[in-house]
Coordinates of C-alpha atoms in Angstrom, one line a residue:
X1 CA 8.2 27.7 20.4
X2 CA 7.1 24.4 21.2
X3 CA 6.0 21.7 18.7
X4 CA 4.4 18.4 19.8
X5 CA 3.4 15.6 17.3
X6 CA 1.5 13.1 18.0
X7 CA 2.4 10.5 16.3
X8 CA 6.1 8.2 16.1
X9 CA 5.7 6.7 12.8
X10 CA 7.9 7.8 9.5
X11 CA 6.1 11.0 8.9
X12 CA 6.3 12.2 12.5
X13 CA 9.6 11.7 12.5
X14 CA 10.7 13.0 9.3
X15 CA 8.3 16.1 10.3
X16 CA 10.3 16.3 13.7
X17 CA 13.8 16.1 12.1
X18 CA 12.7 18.6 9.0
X19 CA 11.4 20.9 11.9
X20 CA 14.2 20.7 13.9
X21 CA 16.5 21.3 11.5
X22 CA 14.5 24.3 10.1
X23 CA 13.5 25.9 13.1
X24 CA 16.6 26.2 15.6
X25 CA 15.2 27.5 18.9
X26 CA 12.1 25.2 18.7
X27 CA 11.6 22.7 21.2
X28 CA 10.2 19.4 19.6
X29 CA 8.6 16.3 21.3
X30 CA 7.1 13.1 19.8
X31 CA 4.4 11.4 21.7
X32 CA 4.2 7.5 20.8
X33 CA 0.7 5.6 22.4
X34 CA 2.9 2.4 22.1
X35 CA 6.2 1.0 23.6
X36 CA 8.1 1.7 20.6
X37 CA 8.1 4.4 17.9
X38 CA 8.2 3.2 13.8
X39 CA 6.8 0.0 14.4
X40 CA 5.2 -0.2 11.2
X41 CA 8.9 1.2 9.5
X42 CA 10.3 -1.5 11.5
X43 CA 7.6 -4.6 9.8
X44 CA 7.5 -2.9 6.4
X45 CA 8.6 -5.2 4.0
X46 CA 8.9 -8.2 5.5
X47 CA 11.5 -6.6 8.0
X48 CA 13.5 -5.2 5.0
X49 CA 11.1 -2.2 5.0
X50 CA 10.2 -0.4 1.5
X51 CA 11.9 3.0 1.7
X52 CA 10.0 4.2 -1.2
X53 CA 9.6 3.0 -5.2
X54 CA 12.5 4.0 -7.7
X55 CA 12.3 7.7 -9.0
X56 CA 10.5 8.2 -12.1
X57 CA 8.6 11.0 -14.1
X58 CA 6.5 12.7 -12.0
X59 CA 3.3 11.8 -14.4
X60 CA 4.2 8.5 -13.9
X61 CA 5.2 8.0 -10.1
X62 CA 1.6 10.0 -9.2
X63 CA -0.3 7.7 -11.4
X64 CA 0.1 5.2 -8.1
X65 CA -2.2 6.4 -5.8
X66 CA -5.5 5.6 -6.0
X67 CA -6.4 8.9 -3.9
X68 CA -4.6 11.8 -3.8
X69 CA -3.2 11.9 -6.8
X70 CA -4.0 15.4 -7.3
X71 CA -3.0 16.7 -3.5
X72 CA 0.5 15.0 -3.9
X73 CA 1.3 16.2 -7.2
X74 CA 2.5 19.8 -5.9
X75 CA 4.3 18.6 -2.7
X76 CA 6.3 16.3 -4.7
X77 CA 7.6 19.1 -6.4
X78 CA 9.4 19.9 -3.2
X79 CA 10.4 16.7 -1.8
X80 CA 9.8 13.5 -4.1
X81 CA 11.2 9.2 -4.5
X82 CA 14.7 11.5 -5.4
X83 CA 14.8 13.5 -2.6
X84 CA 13.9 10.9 -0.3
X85 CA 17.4 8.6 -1.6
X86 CA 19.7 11.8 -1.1
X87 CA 18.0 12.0 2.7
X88 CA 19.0 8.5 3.5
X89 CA 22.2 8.5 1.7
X90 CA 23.2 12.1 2.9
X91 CA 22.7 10.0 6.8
X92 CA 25.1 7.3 6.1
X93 CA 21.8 5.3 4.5
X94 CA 22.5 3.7 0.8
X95 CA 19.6 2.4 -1.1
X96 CA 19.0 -0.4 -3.9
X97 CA 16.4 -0.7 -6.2
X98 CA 14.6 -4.1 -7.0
X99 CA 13.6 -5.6 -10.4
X100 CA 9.9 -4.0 -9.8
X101 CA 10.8 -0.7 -8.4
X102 CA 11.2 -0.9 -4.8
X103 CA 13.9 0.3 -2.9
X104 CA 15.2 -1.1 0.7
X105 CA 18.5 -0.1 2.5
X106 CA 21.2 -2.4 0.9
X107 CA 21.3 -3.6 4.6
X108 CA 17.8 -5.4 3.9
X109 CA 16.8 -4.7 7.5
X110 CA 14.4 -1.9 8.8
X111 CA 16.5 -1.7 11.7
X112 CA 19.1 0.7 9.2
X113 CA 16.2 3.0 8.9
X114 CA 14.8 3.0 12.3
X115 CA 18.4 3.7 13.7
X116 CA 19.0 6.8 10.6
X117 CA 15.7 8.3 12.3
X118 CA 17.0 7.9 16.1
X119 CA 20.2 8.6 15.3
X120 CA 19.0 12.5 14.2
X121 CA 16.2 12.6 16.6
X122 CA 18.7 12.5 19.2
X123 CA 21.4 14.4 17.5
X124 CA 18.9 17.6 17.2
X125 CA 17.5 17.0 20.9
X126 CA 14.1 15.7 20.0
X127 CA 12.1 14.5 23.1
X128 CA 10.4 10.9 22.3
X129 CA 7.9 9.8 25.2
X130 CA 6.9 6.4 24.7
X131 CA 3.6 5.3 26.0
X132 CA 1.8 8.0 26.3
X133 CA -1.5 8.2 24.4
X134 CA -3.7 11.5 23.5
X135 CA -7.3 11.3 24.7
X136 CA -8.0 14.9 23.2
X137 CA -6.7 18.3 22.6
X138 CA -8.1 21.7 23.1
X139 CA -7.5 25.1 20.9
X140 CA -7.1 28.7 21.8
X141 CA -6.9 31.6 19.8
X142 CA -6.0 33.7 22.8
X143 CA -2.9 35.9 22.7
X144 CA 1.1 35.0 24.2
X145 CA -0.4 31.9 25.4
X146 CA 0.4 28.2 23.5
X147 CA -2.7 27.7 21.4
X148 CA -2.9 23.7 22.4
X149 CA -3.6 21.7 25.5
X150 CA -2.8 17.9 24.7
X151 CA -4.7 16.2 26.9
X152 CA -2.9 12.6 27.9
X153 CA -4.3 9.2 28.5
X154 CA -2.6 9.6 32.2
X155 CA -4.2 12.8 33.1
X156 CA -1.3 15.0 32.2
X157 CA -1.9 18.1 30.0
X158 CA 1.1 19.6 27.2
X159 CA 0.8 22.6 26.2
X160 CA 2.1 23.2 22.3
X161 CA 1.9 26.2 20.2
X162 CA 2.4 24.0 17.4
X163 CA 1.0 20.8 16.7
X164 CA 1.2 17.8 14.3
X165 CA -1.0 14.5 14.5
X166 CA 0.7 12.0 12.4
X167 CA -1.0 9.1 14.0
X168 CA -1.5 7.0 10.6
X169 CA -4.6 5.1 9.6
X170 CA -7.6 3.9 11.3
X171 CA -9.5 1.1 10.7
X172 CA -12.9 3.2 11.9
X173 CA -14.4 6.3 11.7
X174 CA -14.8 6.7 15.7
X175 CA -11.2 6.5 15.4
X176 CA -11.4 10.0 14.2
X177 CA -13.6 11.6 16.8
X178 CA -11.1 13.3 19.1
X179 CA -10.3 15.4 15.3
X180 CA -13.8 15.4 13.9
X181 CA -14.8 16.9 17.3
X182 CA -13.5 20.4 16.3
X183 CA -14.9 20.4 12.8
X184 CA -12.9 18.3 10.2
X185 CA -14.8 15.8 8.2
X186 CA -13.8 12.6 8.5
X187 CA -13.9 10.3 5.3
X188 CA -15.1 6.6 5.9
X189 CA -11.7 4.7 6.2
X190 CA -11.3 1.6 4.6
X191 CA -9.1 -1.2 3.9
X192 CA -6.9 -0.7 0.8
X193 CA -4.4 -3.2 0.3
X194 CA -5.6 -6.8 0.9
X195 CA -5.8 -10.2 -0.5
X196 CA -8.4 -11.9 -2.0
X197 CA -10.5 -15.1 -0.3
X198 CA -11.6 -17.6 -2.4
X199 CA -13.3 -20.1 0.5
X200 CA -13.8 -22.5 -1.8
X201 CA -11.4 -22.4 -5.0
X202 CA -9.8 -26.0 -6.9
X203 CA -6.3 -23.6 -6.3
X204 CA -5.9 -23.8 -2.6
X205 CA -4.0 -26.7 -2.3
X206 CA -1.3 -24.7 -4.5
X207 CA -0.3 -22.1 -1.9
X208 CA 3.0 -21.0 -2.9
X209 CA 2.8 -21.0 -6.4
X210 CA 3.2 -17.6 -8.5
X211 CA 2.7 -16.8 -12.2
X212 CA 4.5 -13.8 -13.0
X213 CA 2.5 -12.4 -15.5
X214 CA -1.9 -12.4 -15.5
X215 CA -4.6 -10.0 -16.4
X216 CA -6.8 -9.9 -13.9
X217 CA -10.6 -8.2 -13.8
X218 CA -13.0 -7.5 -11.2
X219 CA -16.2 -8.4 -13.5
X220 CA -18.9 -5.6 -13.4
X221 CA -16.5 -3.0 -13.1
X222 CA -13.5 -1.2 -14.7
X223 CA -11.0 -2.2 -12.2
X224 CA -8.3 -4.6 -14.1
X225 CA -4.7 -5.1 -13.6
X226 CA -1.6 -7.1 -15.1
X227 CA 0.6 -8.3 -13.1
X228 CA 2.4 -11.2 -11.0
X229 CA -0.1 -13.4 -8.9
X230 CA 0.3 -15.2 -6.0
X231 CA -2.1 -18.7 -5.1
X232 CA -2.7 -18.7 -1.0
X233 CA -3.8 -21.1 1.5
X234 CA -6.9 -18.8 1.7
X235 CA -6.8 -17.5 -2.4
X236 CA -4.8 -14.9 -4.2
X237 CA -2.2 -12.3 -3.5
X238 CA 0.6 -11.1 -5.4
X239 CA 1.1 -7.5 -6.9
X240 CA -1.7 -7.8 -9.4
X241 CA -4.6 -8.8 -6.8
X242 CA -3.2 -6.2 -4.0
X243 CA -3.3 -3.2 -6.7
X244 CA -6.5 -4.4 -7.7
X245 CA -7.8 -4.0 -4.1
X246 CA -6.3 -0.3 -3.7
X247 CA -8.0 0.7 -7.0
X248 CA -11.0 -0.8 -5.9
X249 CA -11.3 -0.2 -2.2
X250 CA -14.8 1.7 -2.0
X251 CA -16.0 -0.8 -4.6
X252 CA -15.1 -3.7 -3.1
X253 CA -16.1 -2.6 0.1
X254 CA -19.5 -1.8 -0.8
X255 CA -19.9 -5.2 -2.7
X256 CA -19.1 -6.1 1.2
X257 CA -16.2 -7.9 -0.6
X258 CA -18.5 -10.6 -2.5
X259 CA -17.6 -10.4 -6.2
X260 CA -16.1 -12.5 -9.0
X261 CA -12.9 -12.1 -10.9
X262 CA -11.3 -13.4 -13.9
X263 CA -7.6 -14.3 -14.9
X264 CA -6.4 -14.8 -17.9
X265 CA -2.8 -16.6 -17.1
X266 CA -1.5 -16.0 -20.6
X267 CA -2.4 -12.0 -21.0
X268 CA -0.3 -12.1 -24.7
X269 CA -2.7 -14.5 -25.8
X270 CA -7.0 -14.8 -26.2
X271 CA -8.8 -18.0 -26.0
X272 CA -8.8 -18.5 -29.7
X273 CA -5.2 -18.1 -29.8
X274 CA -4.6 -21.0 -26.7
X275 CA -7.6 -23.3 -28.5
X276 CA -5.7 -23.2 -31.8
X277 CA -2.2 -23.9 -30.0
X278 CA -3.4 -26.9 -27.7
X279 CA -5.1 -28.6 -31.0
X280 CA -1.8 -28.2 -32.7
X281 CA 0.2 -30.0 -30.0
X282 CA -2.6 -33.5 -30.9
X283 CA 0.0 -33.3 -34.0
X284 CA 3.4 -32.2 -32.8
X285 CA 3.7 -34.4 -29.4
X286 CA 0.6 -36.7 -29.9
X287 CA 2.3 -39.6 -27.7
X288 CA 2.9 -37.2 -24.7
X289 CA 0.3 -37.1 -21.5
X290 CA -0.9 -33.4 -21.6
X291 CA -0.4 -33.7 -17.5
X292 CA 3.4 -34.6 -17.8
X293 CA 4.4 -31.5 -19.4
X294 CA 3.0 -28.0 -18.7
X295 CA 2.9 -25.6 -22.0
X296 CA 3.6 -21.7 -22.0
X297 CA 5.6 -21.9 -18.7
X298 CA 3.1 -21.9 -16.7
X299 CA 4.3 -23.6 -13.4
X300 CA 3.7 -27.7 -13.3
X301 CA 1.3 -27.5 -10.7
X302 CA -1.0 -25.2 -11.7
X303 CA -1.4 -26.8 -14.8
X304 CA -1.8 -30.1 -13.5
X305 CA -4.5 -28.5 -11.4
X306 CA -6.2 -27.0 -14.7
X307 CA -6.4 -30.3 -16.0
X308 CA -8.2 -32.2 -13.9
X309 CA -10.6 -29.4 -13.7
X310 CA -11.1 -29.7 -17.5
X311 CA -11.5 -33.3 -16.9
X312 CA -8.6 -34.5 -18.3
X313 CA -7.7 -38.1 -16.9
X314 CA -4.3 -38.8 -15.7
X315 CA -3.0 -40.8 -18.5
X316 CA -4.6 -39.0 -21.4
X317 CA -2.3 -38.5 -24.5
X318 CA -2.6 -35.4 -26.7
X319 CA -3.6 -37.3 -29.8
X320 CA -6.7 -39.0 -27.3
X321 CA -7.8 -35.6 -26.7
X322 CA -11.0 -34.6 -27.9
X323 CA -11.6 -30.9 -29.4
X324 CA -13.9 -30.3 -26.2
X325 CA -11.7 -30.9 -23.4
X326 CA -9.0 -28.8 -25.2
X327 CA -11.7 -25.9 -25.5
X328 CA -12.2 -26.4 -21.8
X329 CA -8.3 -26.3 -21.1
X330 CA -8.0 -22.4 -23.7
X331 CA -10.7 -21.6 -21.4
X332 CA -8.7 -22.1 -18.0
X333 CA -6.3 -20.7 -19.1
X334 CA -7.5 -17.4 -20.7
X335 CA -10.3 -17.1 -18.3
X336 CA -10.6 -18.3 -15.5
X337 CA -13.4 -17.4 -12.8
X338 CA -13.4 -17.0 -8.6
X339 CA -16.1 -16.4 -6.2
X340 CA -14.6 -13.6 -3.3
X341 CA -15.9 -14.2 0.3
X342 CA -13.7 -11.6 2.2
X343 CA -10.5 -10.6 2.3
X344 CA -7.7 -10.6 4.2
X345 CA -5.1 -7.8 5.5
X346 CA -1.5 -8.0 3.3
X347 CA 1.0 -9.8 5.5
X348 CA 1.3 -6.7 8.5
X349 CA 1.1 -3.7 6.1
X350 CA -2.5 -2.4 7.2
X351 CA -3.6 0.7 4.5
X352 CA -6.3 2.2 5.1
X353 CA -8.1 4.5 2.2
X354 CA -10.0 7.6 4.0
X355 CA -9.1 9.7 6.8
X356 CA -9.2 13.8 7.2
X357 CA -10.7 15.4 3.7
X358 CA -8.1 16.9 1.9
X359 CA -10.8 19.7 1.3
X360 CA -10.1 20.5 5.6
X361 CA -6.4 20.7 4.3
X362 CA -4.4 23.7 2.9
X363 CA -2.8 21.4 0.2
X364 CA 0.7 24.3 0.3
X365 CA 1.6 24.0 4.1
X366 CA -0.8 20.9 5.1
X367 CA -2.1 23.0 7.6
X368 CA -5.8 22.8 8.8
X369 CA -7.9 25.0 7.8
X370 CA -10.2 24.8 10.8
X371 CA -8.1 25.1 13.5
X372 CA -4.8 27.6 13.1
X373 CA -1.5 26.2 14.0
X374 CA -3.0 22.3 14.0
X375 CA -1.1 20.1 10.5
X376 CA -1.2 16.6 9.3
X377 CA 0.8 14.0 7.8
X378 CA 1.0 10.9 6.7
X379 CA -1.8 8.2 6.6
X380 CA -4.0 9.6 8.1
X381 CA -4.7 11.6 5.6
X382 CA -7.0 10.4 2.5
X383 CA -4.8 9.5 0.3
X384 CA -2.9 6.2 -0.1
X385 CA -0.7 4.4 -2.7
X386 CA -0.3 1.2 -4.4
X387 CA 2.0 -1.6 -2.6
X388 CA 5.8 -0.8 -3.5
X389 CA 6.8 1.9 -1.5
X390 CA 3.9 4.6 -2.3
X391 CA 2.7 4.7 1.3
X392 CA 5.8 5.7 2.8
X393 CA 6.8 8.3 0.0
X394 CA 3.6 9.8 0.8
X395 CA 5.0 9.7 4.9
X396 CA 8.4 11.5 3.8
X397 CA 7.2 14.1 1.8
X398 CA 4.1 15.5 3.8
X399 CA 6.3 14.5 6.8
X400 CA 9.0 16.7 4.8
X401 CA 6.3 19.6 4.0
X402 CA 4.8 19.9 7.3
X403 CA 8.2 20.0 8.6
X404 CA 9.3 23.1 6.8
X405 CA 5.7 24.9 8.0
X406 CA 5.2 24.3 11.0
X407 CA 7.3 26.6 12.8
X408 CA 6.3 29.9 10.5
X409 CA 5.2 32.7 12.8
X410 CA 1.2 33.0 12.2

């Protein structure tokens, strides 16, 4: 039997391994369109790359994708955030788990992962070809004969009686075509992790600086999050704003990403709450300037930055303030408003939302339902995850599943 995936990325490869493991006599080959295979493993993370997110509750750990929360939830019951530790660490690969979840090789370097993957690819005889891009394939249902021709951006033809397109996301629908051309509907892709551009926002000149803990709201809809936030040169990133955008992908996108949101910098407190304490401080340091010293740790900066938008002159003392610039400073603080003009893509870590409907999909094997013998995996499916790891989880376990499947006898 011969198995071709198109497709060098995580959940090709774990799909290739998973096969090869499984299936003994199989002959597998990879086929990469670019000059190197798990280049976004390889970028993931700033270079650390994000394995996956710490193992949790299964009711919990689902609750992260903003589609496909339903299609996951039974393939995770055979390989999950768990089983995907024990994989690495079973191949020489340790783990460590981050304050917020995440998990990288204690190595910090994507290069541990990317050489775990080679390493088995070449132990179990997996052919990788490099370079070599798929214009189209075509299907047979014909008897004793492979069921695929892949047809190759140089003119060559493989023939496959399995095959696995685990190409990852695309950024538009034509992208799709060469699929959608034997029947699978194609849902709009999208972007789904991204930062937020505020053109023209009093906060720019404070790239860098992070509050650790905000409520933030897309006004006119439901989509809110709390979270750390991050100022930019171009206007907010940070956990909070990047969930925010995966929750709200279609939204956003149909808004063609024009909206306003609010942050309240102090989520344990409302505005009445921050009016109350600010008057108080007129009494307890009336001889300090309210510039010099920034109150509930937010960072010195940003709240030298919501002074002078409330107005409040350099030298001004607490007991010189009035009652109406203080109610202008709770307001800052508790909510605070920004104009969107765009976005922008997070750091090299392009999600897309969309891709093949799950309804094309037989959600137990991942096989399509259209065309016998043909599976998917990976991105470019619809469903994606948060930022911390979901994305790849979602590579190694349909990877995993489509790995175990493939070879079955039809």
């Amino acid at each position: 039997m011969q198995i071709v995936i198109i497709g060098g990325g995580a959940s090709g490869f774990m799909a290739a391994i998973t096969a090869a493991e499984t299936y003994l006599d199989a002959r597998i080959i990879i086929l990469e369109k670019n000059k190197s295979v798990l280049n976004k493993v390889r970028v993931s993370g700033g270079g650390r790359c994000n394995v996956t997110h710490q193992p949790s509750d299964l009711r919990f750990f689902i609750k992260n994708y903003p589609r496909g929360e339903k299609f996951l939830r039974k393939l995770f019951s055979r390989f999950d955030a768990q089983d995907t530790v024990n994989w690495f660490e079973n191949r020489g690969v340790k783990l460590k788990t981050e304050t917020d979840g995440r998990m990288f090789p204690v190595t910090d370097s994507s290069q541990t992962i990317i050489d775990c993957l080679l390493r088995a690819a070449k132990v179990l005889n997996i052919e990788i070809k490099t370079s070599t891009g798929v214009k189209s394939f075509a299907w047979t249902d014909m008897e004793n004969v492979p069921k695929f021709s892949i047809q190759l951006d140089t003119e060559e033809a493989i023939k496959a009686d399995k095959l696995l397109i685990a190409t990852g996301g695309h950024p538009k629908t034509s992208g799709f075509n060469w699929i959608s051309e034997h029947e699978h509907c194609i849902v709009e892709p999208l972007p789904s992790l991204f930062t937020f551009n505020v053109p023209n926002g009093y906060l720019l000149p404070l790239s860098g600086v992070a509050v650790q803990d905000a409520y933030v709201k897309i006004i006119g809809t439901k989509h809110e999050w709390r979270g750390p936030v991050l100022l930019t040169h171009w206007g907010f990133s940070g956990p909070a704003i990047l969930k925010l955008s995966a929750w709200g992908a279609r939204d956003l996108a149909a808004m063609d990403y024009h909206f306003t949101f609010k942050i309240n910098w102090l989520p344990e407190m409302n505005e009445q709450q921050v009016r109350e304490f600010l008057i108080a401080e007129k009494t307890n340091t009336p001889k300090q300037q309210i510039n010099s010293h920034a109150r509930f740790g937010i960072p010195i900066r940003l709240w030298k930055a919501f002074t002078e938008k409330a107005e409040i002159t350099e030298n001004l003392r607490w007991s010189d303030a009035t009652n109406k610039v203080l109610n202008r400073m709770a307001e800052l603080l508790t909510n605070s408003q920004f104009d969107v003009r765009g976005k922008s893509t997070y750091k090299e870590e392009f999600v897309t939302c969309g891709g093949i409907a799950l309804s094309d999909i037989n959600q137990e094997t991942l096989e399509s339902k259209k065309v016998p013998g043909l599976f998917f995996a990976g991105e470019i499916l619809d469903v994606d995850g948060i930022t911390g790891g979901f994305n790849f989880q979602n590579a190694w376990t349909t990877g995993f599943v489509v790995g175990k499947e493939i070879g079955r006898i039809s």
